[in-house]
Every structure is written in structure tokens, then in C-alpha cells.
PDB file of C-alpha atoms in Angstrom:
ATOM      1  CA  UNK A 269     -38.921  40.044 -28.254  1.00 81.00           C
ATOM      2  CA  UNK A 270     -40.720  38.443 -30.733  1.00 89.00           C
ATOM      3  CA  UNK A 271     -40.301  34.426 -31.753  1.00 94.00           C
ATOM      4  CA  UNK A 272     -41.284  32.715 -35.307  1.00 94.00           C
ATOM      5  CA  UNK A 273     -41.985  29.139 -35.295  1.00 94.00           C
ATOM      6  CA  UNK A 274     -38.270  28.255 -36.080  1.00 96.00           C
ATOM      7  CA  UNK A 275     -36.908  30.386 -33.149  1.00 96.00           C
ATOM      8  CA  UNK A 276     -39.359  28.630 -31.062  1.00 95.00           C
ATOM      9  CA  UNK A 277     -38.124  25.108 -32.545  1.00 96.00           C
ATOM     10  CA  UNK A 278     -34.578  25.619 -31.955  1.00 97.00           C
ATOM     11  CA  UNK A 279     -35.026  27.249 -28.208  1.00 96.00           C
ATOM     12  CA  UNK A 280     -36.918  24.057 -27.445  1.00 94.00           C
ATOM     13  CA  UNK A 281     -34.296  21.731 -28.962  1.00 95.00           C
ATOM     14  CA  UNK A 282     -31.047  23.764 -27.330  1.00 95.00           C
ATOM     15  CA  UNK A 283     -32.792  23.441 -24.210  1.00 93.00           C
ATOM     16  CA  UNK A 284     -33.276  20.092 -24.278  1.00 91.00           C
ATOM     17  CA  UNK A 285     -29.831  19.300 -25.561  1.00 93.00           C
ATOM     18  CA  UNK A 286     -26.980  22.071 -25.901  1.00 94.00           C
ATOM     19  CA  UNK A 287     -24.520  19.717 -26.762  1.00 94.00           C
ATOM     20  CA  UNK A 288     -26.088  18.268 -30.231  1.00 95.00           C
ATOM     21  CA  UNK A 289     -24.302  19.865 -33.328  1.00 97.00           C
ATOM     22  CA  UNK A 290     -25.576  21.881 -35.599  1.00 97.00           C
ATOM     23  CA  UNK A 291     -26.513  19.529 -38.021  1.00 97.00           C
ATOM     24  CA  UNK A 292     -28.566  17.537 -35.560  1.00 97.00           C
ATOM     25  CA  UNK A 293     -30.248  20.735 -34.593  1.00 97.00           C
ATOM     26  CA  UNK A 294     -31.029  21.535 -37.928  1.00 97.00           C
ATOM     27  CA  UNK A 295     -32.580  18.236 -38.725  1.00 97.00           C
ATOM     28  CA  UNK A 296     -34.915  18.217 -35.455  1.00 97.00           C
ATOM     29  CA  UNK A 297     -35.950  21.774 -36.245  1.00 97.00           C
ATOM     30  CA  UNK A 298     -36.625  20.856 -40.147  1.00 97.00           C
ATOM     31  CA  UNK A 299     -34.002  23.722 -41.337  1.00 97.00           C
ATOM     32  CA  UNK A 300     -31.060  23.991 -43.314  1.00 97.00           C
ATOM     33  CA  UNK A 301     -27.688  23.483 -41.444  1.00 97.00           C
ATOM     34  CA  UNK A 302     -26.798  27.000 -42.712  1.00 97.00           C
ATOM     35  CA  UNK A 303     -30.452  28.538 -41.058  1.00 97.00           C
ATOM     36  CA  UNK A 304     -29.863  26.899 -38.380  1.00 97.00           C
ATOM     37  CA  UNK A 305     -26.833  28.029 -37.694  1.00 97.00           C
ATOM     38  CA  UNK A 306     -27.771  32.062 -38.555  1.00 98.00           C
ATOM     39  CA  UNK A 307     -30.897  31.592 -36.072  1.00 97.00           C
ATOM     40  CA  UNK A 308     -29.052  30.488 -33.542  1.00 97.00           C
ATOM     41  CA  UNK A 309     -26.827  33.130 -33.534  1.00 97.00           C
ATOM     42  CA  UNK A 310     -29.069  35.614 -34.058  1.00 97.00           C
ATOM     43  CA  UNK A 311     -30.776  34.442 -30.639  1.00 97.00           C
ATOM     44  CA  UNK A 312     -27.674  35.223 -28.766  1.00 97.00           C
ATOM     45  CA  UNK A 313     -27.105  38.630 -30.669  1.00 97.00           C
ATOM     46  CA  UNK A 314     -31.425  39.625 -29.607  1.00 96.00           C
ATOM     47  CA  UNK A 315     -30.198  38.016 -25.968  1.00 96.00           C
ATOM     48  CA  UNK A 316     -32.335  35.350 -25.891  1.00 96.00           C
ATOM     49  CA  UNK A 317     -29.603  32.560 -25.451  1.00 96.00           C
ATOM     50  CA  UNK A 318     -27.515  33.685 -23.161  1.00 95.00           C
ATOM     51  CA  UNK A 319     -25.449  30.914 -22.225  1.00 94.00           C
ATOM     52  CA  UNK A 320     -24.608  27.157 -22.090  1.00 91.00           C
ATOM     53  CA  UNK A 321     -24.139  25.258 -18.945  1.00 86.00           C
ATOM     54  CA  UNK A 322     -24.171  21.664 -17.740  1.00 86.00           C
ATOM     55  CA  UNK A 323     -26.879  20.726 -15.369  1.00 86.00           C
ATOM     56  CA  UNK A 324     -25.455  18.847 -12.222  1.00 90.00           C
ATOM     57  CA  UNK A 325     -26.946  16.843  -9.876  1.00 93.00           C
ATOM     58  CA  UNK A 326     -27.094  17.879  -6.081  1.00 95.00           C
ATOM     59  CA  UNK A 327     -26.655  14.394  -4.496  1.00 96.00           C
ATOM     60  CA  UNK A 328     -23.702  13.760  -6.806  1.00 96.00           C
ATOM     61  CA  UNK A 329     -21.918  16.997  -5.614  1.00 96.00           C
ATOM     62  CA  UNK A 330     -22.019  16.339  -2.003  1.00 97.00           C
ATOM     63  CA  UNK A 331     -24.751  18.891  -1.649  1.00 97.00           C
ATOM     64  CA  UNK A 332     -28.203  17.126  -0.978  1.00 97.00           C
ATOM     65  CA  UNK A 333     -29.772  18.998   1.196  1.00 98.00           C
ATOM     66  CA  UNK A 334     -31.569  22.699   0.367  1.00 98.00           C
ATOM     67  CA  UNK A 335     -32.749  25.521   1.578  1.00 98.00           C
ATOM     68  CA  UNK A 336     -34.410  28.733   0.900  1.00 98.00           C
ATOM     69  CA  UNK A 337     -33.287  31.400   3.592  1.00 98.00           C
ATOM     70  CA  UNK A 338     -35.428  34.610   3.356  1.00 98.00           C
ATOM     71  CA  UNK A 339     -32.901  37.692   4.389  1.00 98.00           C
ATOM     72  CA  UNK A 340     -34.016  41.239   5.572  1.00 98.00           C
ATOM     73  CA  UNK A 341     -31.560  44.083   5.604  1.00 97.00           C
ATOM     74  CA  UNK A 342     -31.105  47.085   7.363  1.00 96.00           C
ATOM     75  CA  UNK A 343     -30.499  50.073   6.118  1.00 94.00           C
ATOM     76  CA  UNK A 344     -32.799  49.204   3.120  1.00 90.00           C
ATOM     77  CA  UNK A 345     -30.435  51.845   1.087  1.00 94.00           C
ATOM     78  CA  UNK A 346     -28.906  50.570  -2.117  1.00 95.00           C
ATOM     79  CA  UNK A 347     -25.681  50.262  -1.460  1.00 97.00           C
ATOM     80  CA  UNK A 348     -25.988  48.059   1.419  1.00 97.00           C
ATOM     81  CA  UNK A 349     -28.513  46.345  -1.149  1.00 96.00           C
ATOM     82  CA  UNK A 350     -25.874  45.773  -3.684  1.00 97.00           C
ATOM     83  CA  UNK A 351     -23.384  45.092  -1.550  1.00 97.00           C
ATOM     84  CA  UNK A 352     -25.180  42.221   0.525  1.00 98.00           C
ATOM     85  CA  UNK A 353     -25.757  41.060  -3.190  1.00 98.00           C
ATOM     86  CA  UNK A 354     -22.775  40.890  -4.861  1.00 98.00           C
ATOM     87  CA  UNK A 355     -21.290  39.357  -1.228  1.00 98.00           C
ATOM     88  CA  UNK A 356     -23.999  36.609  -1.110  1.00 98.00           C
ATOM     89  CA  UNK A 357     -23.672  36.182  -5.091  1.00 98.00           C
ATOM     90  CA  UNK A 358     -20.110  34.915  -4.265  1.00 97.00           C
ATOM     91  CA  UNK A 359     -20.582  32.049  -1.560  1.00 97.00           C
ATOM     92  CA  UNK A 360     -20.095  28.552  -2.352  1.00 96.00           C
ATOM     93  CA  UNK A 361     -23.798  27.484  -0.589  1.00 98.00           C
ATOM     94  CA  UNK A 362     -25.556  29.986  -2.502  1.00 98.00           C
ATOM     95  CA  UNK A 363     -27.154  28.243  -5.775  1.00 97.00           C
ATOM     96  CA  UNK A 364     -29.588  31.005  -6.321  1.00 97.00           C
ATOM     97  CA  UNK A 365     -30.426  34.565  -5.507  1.00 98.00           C
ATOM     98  CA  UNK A 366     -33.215  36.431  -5.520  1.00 98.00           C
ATOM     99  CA  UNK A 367     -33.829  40.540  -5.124  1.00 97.00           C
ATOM    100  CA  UNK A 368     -37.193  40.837  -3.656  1.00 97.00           C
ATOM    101  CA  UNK A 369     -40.216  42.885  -2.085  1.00 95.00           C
ATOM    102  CA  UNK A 370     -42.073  42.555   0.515  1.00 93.00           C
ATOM    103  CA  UNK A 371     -41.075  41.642   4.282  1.00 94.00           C
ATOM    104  CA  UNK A 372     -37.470  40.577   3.277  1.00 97.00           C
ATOM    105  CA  UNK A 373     -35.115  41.583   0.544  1.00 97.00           C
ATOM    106  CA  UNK A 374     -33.754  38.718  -0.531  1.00 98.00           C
ATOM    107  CA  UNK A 375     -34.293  34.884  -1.230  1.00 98.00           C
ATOM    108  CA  UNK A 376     -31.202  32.742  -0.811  1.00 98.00           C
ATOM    109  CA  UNK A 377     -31.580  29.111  -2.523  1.00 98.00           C
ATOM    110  CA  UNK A 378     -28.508  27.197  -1.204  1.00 98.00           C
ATOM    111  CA  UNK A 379     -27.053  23.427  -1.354  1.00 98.00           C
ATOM    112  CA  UNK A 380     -25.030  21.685   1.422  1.00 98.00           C
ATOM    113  CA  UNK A 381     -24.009  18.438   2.647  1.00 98.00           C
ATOM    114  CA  UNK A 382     -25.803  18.096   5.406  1.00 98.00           C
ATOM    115  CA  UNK A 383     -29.201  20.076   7.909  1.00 98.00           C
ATOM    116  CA  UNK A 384     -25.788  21.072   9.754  1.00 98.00           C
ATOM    117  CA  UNK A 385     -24.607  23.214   6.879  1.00 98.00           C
ATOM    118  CA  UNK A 386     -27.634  24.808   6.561  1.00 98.00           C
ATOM    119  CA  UNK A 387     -27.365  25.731  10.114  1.00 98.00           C
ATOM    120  CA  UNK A 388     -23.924  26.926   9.584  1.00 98.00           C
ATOM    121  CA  UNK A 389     -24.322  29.096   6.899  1.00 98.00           C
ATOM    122  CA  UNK A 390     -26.960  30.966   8.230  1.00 98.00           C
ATOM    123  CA  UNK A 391     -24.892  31.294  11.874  1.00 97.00           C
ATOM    124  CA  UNK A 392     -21.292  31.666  10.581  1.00 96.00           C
ATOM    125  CA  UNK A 393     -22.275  33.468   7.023  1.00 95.00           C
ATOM    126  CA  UNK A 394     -25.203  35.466   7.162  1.00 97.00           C
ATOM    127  CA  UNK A 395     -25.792  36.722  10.981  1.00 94.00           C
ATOM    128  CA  UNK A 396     -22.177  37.642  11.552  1.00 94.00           C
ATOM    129  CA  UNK A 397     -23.084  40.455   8.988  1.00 96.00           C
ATOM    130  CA  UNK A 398     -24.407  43.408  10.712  1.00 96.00           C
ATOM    131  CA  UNK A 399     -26.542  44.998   7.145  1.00 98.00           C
ATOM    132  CA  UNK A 400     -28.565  41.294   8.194  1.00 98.00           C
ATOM    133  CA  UNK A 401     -31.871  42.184   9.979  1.00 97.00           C
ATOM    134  CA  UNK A 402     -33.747  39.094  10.106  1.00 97.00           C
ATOM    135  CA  UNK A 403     -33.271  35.795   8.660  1.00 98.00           C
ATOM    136  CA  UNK A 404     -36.081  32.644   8.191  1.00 98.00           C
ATOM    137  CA  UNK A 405     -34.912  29.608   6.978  1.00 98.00           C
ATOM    138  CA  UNK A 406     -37.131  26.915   4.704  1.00 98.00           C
ATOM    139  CA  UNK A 407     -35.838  23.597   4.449  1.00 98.00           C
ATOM    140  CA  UNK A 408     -36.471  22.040   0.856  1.00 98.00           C
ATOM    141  CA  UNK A 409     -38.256  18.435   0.379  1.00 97.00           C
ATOM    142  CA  UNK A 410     -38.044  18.334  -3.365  1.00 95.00           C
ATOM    143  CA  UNK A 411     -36.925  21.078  -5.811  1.00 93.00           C
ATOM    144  CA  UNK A 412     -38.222  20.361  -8.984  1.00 91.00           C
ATOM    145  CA  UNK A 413     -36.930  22.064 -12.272  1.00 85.00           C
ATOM    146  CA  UNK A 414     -38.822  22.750 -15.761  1.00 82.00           C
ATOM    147  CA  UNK A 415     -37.012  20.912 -18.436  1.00 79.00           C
ATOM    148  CA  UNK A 416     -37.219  23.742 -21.020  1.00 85.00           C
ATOM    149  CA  UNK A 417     -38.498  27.692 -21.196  1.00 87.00           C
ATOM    150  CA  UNK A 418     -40.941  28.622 -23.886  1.00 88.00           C
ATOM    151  CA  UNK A 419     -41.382  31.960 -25.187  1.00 89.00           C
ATOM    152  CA  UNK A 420     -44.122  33.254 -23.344  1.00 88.00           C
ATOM    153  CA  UNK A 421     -47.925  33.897 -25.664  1.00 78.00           C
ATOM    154  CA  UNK A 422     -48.823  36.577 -27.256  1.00 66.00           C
ATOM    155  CA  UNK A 423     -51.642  38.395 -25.278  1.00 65.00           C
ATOM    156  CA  UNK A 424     -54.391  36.651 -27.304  1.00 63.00           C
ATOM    157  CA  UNK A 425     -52.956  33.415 -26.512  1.00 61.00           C
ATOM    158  CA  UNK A 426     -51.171  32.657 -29.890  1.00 62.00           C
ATOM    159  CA  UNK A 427     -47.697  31.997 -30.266  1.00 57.00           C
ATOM    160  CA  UNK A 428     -45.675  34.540 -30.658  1.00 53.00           C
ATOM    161  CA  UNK A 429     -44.578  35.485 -34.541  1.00 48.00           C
TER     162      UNK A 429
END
């Protein structure tokens, strides 16, 4: 997908603040209201905008504490895969979910109240599952999130156009 300087403008500004109107937008990105507007939802028709969401804060939630739980499964067939998935997908803990190679098949990022929730989901949720192999469990100091997403370079390091 490529990205013009204006497409680049208003990703930046929608990711810093999806709430502003349109006319703020268009200001910030030095467009027309009416551009603006167009670009924007020409970004969701290409799929680069999928969505709007508020950003929460763990500690306010009653969910401090993290983890990253590495899951193997066994059979490794795809619909034990897919189910595991969509299961997992589901659970209240699970704040992230990752399909991966390697050793394990998955990477589970949760959020509970306390180290004892983290101990209970992986005893009372995950092992009780017999597809669950092999579990390893990574408690979380600090999680730290990138504010915004840029388009990525072209391959000679411009931006891309």
C-alpha cells in the first residue's frame, strides 16, 4: 500500500487523537475539511484504518499485573490450532494473542489483578486443556506502547509516495 504525504499526515494525527473532528484534522494536516474527509475514508476503504478504540489504562481496570505465557500444542494440526485460538481469543485475561513459530505456538499477553491470577489462569485456564503441551510463563515489569504507527519506508529509505 502506498502513502502520499497527506495520508501520512492524517495517519499520524488519527493516531494521536481519534476523537478530534474533522475540521481539526484538516487544519493539523494543512487540507481542506472536504480532503480531509475523502482521505480519511479512503484509508478505511484501502484497509489501512481499521478501527477506533479508546486506550485504557491497566492499573485503572483492576488489571496491573502482566504476563506473557508462551503455549505449545499438541497435535500441531490446524484445527486444534484454530480452535485453541479462537478459545484463547475469547478469555477475559487475554489482552493479546499471538500465532507463532518456533518452540511454542502461541504468545498469550494477559492482564490480571494480582501474581495470583496469573497463576490461575495458567492452572485453571490453560492446563486443564488437553491440545496444551507445554506452557512458560514471563512476568512483565513494564510494557511500553508506541504512541503512533508510521507507514513503513520505501526500500531506498524514502517515504513512501
Amino acid at each position: 500500500m502506498k502513502f502520499d504525504a497527506v495520508d501520512r499526515a492524517l495517519l499520524r494525527e488519527l493516531q494521536d487523537d481519534a476523537r478530534q473532528t474533522n475540521r481539526d484534522l484538516a487544519a493539523k494536516t494543512g487540507v481542506s475539511p472536504s480532503t480531509s474527509l475523502e482521505r480519511v475514508k479512503l484509508l478505511r476503504e484501502r484497509g489501512a484504518i481499521t478501527g477506533y478504540h479508546a486506550s485504557v489504562d491497566l492499573d485503572a481496570m483492576g488489571r496491573p499485573v502482566q504476563a506473557l505465557i508462551s503455549v505449545r500444542i499438541r497435535p500441531p494440526a490446524r484445527p486444534v490450532i484454530e480452535g485453541f485460538r479462537n478459545w484463547a481469543a475469547r478469555l477475559p485475561e487475554v489482552i493479546g494473542l499471538f500465532v507463532t513459530s518456533g518452540t511454542h505456538d502461541f504468545l498469550l499477553h494477559v492482564a490480571v489483578p494480582d501474581v495470583n491470577g496469573v497463576y490461575a489462569f495458567v492452572i485453571d485456564r490453560l492446563t486443564e486443556r488437553r491440545e496444551v503441551a507445554d506452557v512458560q510463563t514471563t512476568m512483565v515489569y513494564e510494557h511500553v506502547r508506541p504512541g503512533r504507527i508510521d507507514p513503513a519506508a520505501r526500500p531506498d529509505g524514502e517515504p513512501g509516495e
